[in-house]
Coordinates of C-alpha atoms and ligand atoms in Angstrom, one line a residue:
X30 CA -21.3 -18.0 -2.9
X31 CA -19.4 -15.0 -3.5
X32 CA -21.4 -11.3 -2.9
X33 CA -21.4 -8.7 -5.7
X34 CA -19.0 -6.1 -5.9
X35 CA -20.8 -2.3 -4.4
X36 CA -20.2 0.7 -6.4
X37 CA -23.4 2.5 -5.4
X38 CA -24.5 4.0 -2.1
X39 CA -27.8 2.6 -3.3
X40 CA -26.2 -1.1 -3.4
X41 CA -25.0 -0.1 0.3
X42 CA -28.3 0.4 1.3
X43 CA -29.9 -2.4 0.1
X44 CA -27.2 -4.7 1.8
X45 CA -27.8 -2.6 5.5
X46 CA -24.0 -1.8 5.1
X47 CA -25.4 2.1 5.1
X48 CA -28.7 2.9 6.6
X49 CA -31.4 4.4 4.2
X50 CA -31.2 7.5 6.3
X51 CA -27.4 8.1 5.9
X52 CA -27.8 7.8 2.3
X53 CA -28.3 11.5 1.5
X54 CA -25.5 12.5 4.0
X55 CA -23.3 10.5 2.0
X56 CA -24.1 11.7 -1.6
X57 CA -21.4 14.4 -1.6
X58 CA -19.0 12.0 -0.2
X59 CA -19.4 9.6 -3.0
X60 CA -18.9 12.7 -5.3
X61 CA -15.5 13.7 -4.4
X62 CA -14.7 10.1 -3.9
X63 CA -15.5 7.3 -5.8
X64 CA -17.2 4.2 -4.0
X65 CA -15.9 0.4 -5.0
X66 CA -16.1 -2.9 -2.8
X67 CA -15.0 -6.0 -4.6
X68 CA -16.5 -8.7 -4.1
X69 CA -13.9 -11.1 -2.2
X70 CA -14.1 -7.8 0.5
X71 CA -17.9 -7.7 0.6
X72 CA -18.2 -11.3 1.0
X73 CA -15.5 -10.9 3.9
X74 CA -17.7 -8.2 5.7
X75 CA -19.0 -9.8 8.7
X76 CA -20.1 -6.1 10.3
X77 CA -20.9 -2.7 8.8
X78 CA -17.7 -1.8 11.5
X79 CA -15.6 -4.7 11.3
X80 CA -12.1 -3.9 10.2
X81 CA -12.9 -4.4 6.2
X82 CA -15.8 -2.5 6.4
X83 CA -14.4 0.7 7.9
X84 CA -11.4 0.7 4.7
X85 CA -14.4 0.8 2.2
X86 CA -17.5 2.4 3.6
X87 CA -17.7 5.9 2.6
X88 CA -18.2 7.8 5.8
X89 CA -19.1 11.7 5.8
X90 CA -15.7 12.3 8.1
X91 CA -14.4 12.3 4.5
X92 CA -15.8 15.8 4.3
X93 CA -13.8 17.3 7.1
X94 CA -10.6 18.6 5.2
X95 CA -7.8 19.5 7.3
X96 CA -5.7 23.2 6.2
X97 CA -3.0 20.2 6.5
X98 CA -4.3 17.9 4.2
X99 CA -2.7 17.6 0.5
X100 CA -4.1 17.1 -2.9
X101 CA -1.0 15.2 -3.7
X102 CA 0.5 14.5 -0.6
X103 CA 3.5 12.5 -1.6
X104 CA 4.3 14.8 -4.4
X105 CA 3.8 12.6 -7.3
X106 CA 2.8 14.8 -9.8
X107 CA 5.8 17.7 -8.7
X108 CA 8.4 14.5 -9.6
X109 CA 6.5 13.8 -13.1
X110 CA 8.7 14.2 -16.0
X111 CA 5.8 12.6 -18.2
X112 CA 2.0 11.5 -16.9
X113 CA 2.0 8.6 -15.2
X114 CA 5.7 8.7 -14.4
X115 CA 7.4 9.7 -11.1
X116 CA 10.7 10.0 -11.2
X117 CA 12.1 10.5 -7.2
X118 CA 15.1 9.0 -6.9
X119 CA 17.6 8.7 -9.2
X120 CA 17.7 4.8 -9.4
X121 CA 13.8 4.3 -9.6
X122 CA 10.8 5.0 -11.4
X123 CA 6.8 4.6 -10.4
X124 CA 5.1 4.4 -13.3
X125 CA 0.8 4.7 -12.7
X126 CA -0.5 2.2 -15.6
X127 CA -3.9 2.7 -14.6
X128 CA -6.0 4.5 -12.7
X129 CA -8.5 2.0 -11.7
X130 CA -8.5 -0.3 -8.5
X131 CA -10.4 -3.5 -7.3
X132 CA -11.5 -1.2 -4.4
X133 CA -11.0 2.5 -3.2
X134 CA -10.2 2.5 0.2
X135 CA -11.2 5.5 2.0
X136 CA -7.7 6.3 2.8
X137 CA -5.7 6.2 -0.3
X138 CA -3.0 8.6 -0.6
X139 CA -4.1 8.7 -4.3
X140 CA -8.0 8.7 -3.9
X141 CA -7.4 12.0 -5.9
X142 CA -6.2 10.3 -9.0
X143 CA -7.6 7.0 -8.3
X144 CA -10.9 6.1 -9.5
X145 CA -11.3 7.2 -13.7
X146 CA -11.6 4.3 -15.6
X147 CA -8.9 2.8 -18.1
X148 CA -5.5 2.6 -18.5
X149 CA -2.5 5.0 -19.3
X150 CA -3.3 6.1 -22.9
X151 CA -1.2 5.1 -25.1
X152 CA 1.0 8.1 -25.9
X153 CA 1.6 8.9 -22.5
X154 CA 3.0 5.2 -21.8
X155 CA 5.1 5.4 -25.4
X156 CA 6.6 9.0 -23.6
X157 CA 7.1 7.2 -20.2
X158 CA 8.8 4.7 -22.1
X159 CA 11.1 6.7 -24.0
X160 CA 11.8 8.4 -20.7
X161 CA 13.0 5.1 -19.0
X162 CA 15.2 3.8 -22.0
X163 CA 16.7 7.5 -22.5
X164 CA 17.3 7.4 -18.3
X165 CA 20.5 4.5 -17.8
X166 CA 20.1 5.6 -14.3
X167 CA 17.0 3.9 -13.8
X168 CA 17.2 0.8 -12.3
X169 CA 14.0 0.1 -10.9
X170 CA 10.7 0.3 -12.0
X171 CA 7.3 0.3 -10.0
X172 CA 4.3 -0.4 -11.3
X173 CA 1.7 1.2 -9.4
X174 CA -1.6 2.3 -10.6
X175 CA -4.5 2.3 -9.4
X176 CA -3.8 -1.1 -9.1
X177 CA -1.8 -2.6 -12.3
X178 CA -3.0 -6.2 -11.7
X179 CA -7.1 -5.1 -12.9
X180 CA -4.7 -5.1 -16.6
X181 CA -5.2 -8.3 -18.3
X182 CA -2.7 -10.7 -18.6
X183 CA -2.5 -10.0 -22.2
X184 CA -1.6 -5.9 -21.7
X185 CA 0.4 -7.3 -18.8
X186 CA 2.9 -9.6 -21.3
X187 CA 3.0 -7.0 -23.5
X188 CA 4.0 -3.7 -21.0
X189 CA 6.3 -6.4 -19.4
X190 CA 8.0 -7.4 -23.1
X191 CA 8.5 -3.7 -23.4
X192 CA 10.3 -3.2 -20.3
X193 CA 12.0 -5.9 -20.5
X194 CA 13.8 -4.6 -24.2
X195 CA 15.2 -1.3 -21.7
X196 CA 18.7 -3.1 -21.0
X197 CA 19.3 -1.2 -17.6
X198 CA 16.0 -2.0 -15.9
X199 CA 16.9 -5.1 -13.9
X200 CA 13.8 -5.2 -11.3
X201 CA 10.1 -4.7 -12.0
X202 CA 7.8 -4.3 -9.2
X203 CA 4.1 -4.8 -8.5
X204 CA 2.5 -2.6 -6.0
X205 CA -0.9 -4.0 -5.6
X206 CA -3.9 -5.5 -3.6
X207 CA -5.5 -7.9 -6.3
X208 CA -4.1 -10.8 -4.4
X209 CA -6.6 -10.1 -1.3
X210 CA -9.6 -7.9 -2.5
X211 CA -9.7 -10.0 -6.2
X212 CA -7.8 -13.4 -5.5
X213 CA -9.4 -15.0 -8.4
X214 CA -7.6 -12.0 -10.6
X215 CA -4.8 -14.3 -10.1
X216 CA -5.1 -17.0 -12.8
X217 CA -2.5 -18.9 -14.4
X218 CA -2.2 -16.2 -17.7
X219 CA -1.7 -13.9 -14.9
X220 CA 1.2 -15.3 -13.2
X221 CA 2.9 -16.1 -16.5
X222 CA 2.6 -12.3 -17.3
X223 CA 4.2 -11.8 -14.3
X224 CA 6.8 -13.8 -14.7
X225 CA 7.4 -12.4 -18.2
X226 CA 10.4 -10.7 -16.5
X227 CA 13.2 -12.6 -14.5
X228 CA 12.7 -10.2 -11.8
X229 CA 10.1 -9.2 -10.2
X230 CA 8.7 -8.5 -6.7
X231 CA 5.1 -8.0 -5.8
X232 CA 3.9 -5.9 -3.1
X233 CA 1.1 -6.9 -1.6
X234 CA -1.0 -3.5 0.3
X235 CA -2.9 -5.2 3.1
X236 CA -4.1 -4.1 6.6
X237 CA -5.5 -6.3 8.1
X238 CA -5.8 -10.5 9.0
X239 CA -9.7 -10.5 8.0
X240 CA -8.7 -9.5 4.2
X241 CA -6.7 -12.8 4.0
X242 CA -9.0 -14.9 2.8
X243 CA -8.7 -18.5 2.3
X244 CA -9.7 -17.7 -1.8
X245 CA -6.2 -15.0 -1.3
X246 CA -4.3 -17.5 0.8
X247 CA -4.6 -19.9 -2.7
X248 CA -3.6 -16.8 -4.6
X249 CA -0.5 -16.0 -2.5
X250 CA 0.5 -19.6 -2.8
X251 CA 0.3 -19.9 -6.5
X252 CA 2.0 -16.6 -6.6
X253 CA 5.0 -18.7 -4.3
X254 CA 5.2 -21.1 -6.0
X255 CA 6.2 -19.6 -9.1
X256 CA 8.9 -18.0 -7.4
X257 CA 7.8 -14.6 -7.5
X258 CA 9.2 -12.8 -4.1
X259 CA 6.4 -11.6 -2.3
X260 CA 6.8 -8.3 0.0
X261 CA 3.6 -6.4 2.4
X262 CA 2.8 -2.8 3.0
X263 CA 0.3 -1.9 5.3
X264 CA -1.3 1.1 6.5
X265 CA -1.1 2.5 9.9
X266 CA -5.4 3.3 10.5
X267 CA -6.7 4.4 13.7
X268 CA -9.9 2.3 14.9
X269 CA -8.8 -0.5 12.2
X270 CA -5.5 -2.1 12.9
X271 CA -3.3 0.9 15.4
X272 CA -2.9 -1.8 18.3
X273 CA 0.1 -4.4 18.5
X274 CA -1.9 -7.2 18.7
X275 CA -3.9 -6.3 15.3
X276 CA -0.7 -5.8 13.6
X277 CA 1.0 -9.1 15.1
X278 CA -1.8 -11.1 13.9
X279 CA -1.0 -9.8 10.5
X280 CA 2.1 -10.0 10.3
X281 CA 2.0 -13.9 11.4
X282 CA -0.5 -14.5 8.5
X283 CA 1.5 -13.2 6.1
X284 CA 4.6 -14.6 6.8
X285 CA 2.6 -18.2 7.5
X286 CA 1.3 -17.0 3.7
X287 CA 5.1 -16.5 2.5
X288 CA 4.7 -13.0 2.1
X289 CA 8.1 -10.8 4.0
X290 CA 6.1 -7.4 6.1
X291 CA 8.0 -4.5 4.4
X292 CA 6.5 -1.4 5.0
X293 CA 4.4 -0.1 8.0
X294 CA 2.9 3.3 6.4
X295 CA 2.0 6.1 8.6
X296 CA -1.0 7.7 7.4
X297 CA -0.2 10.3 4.7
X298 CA -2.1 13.8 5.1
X299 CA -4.9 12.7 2.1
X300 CA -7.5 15.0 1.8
X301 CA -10.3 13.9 4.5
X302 CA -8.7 11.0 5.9
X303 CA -7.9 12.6 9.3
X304 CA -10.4 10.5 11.0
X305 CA -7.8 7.5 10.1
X306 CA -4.5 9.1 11.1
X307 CA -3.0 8.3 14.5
X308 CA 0.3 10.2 15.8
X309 CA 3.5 9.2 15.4
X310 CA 4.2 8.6 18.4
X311 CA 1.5 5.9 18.7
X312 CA 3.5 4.2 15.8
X313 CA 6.5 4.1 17.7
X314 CA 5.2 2.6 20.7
X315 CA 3.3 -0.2 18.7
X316 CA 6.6 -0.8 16.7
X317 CA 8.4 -1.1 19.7
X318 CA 6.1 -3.3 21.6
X319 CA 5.8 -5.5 18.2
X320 CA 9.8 -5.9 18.3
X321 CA 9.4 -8.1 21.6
X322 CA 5.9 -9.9 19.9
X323 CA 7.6 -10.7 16.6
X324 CA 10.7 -12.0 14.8
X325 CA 12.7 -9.6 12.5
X326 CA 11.2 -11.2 9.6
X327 CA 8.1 -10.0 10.8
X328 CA 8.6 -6.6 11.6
X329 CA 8.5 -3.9 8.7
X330 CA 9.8 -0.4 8.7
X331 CA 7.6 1.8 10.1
X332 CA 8.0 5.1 7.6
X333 CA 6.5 8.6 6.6
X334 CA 6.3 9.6 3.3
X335 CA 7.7 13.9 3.8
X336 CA 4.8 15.7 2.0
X337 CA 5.8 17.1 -0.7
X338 CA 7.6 14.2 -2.0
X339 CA 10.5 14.5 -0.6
X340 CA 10.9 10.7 -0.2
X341 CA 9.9 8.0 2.6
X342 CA 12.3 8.0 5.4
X343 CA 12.4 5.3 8.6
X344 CA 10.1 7.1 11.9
X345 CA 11.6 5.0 14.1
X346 CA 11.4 4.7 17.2
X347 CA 14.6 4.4 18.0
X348 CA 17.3 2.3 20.3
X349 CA 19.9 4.3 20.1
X350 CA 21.3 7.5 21.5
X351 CA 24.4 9.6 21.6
X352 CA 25.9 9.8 25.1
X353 CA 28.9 11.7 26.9
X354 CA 30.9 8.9 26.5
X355 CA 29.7 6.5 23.9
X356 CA 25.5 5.4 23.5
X357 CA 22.6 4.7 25.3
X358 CA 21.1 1.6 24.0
X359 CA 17.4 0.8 25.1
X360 CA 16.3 -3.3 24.4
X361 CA 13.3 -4.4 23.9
X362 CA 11.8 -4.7 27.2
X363 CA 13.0 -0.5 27.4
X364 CA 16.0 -1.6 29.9
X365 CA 19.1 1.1 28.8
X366 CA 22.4 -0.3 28.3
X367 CA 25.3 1.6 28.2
X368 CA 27.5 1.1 24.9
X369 CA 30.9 2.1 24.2
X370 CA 31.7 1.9 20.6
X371 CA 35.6 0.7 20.7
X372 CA 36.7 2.2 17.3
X373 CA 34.9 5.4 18.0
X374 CA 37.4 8.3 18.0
Ligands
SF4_12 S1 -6.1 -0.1 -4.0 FE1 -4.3 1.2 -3.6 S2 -4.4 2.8 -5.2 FE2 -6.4 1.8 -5.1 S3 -7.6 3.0 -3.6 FE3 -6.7 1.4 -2.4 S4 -4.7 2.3 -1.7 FE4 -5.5 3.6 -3.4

């Protein structure tokens, strides 16, 4: 039988996730940032420092703000042209539809923003709306949230509909985690909202194998089968999944579970998450071992988001150097290979 969801540091307690004595410690954590654990992820807990555990567990590190450490560290609100609506690159638009999730994991680069109740009001969708049909540039939307899949299936339809009547958006993309912390959010009505629109991806955010459940290994099937393309982004997160074995693990469920690794995130400089971050030079070296471990279809882009919003670039590591007389090319084993590009003037 399925555990409750925890929203309380109370309800922590009473399950031994938190021990009594830690519970006043913890107050002004749960203050700044709010506490959720679905139920799929508390039934999944098998430790109160297993993998799962440590994404969800409020943890008085969280205190501990770095002179570093951003209130919006991606810049989403300096690229708003109307609330809920980032506008960074020409072609594409993230548009926040809520501001609820399934579960608020202690690292979120939005745990500012994340975690009031209800969805976009409805003058600030009509003006992000406008925004996007008065934009022909815009090519792309994301919806992002919060997580857009706690909608129902009903709003869904409809915000799809009205994309949908914007001639010049030809993709619509879900980035969520529903699939894995709330699997049985993913009914039937909810796939036919999603498939309202001819196109559209779904991200799936996921870190680590423990998540995937056999409940979200059903929900990433039905979500297959009905042909919607189905993409990962994962979090790099020291102590929880910074190791290449972690990652291939991963990586091999999701791509057993259909689902194409996209995005390997290094940890963005939140406010009080330092106790998550690993250097990015750690990255590279797991990225690089992982390139020998895996497949290409199993190795995502390991990127940083540029505080400030200046966009997500590639962090590497990387194979190739300029030389006197042509490149240095390094394989996977690190061997260097000398490479003389023949139509290089
Ligand atoms: S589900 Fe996504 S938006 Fe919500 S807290 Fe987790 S990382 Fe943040």
């Amino acid at each position: 039988m399925k555990k409750p969801a925890l929203t309380q540091i109370s309800e922590l307690v009473a399950t031994g996730l938190v021990p009594a004595e830690h519970a006043r410690e913890l107050a002004p954590v749960a203050e700044a940032f709010r506490i959720r654990i679905s139920g799929e992820m508390h039934s999944a807990i098998t430790a109160k420092d297993d993998p799962i555990a440590r994404q969800f567990l409020p943890d008085t590190a969280e205190l501990t703000i770095r002179p570093e450490e951003l209130h919006d560290p991606i810049g989403d609100v300096t690229y708003s042209p109307t609330p809920g609506l980032t506008h960074r690159y020409p072609d594409r638009v993230i548009l926040a539809v809520t501001r609820t999730c399934e579960v608020y994991c202690r690292f979120c680069f939005r745990r500012e923003a994340v975690g009031e109740e209800g969805a976009l009001p409805e003058a600030d969708l009509e003006a992000a709306l406008n925004y996007i049909a008065a934009t022909p540039a815009i090519w792309e939307v994301i919806l992002t949230g919060g997580d857009p899949l706690v909608l129902s299936p009903r709003r869904l339809t409809a915000l799809m509909q009205r994309l949908s009547a914007i001639p010049h958006v030809e993709i619509i993309r879900f980035h969520t985690r529903v699939p894995v912390v709330s699997p049985a959010r993913i009914t039937p009505e909810m796939i036919a909202a999603l498939r309202a629109r001819p196109t559209t991806y779904l991200v799936l955010h996921t870190n680590h194998a423990q998540e995937i459940t056999p409940a979200a290994q059903t929900a990433l099937k039905n979500l297959a089968e009905a042909g919607i393309p189905l993409l990962s982004q994962t979090v790099l997160l020291k102590g929880i999944n910074d190791n290449a074995a972690t990652l291939e693990t991963l990586f091999r469920t999701l791509l057993r579970n259909r689902v194409t690794p996209y995005y390997l995130h290094h940890c963005d400089l939140a406010r009080g998450t330092s106790h998550f971050r690993t250097t990015i030079a750690a990255g590279q070296t797991i990225m690089a071992q992982l390139r020998g471990r895996l497949s290409g279809i199993g190795l995502p882009t390991y990127v940083l988001d540029i505080p400030g919003g200046f966009g997500k670039v590639p962090i590497g590591p990387g194979y190739v150097e300029v030389a006197d007389d042509g490149y240095q090319i390094t394989d996977w084993q690190g061997g260097r290979h000398a490479y003389h590009d023949p139509d290089h003037s």
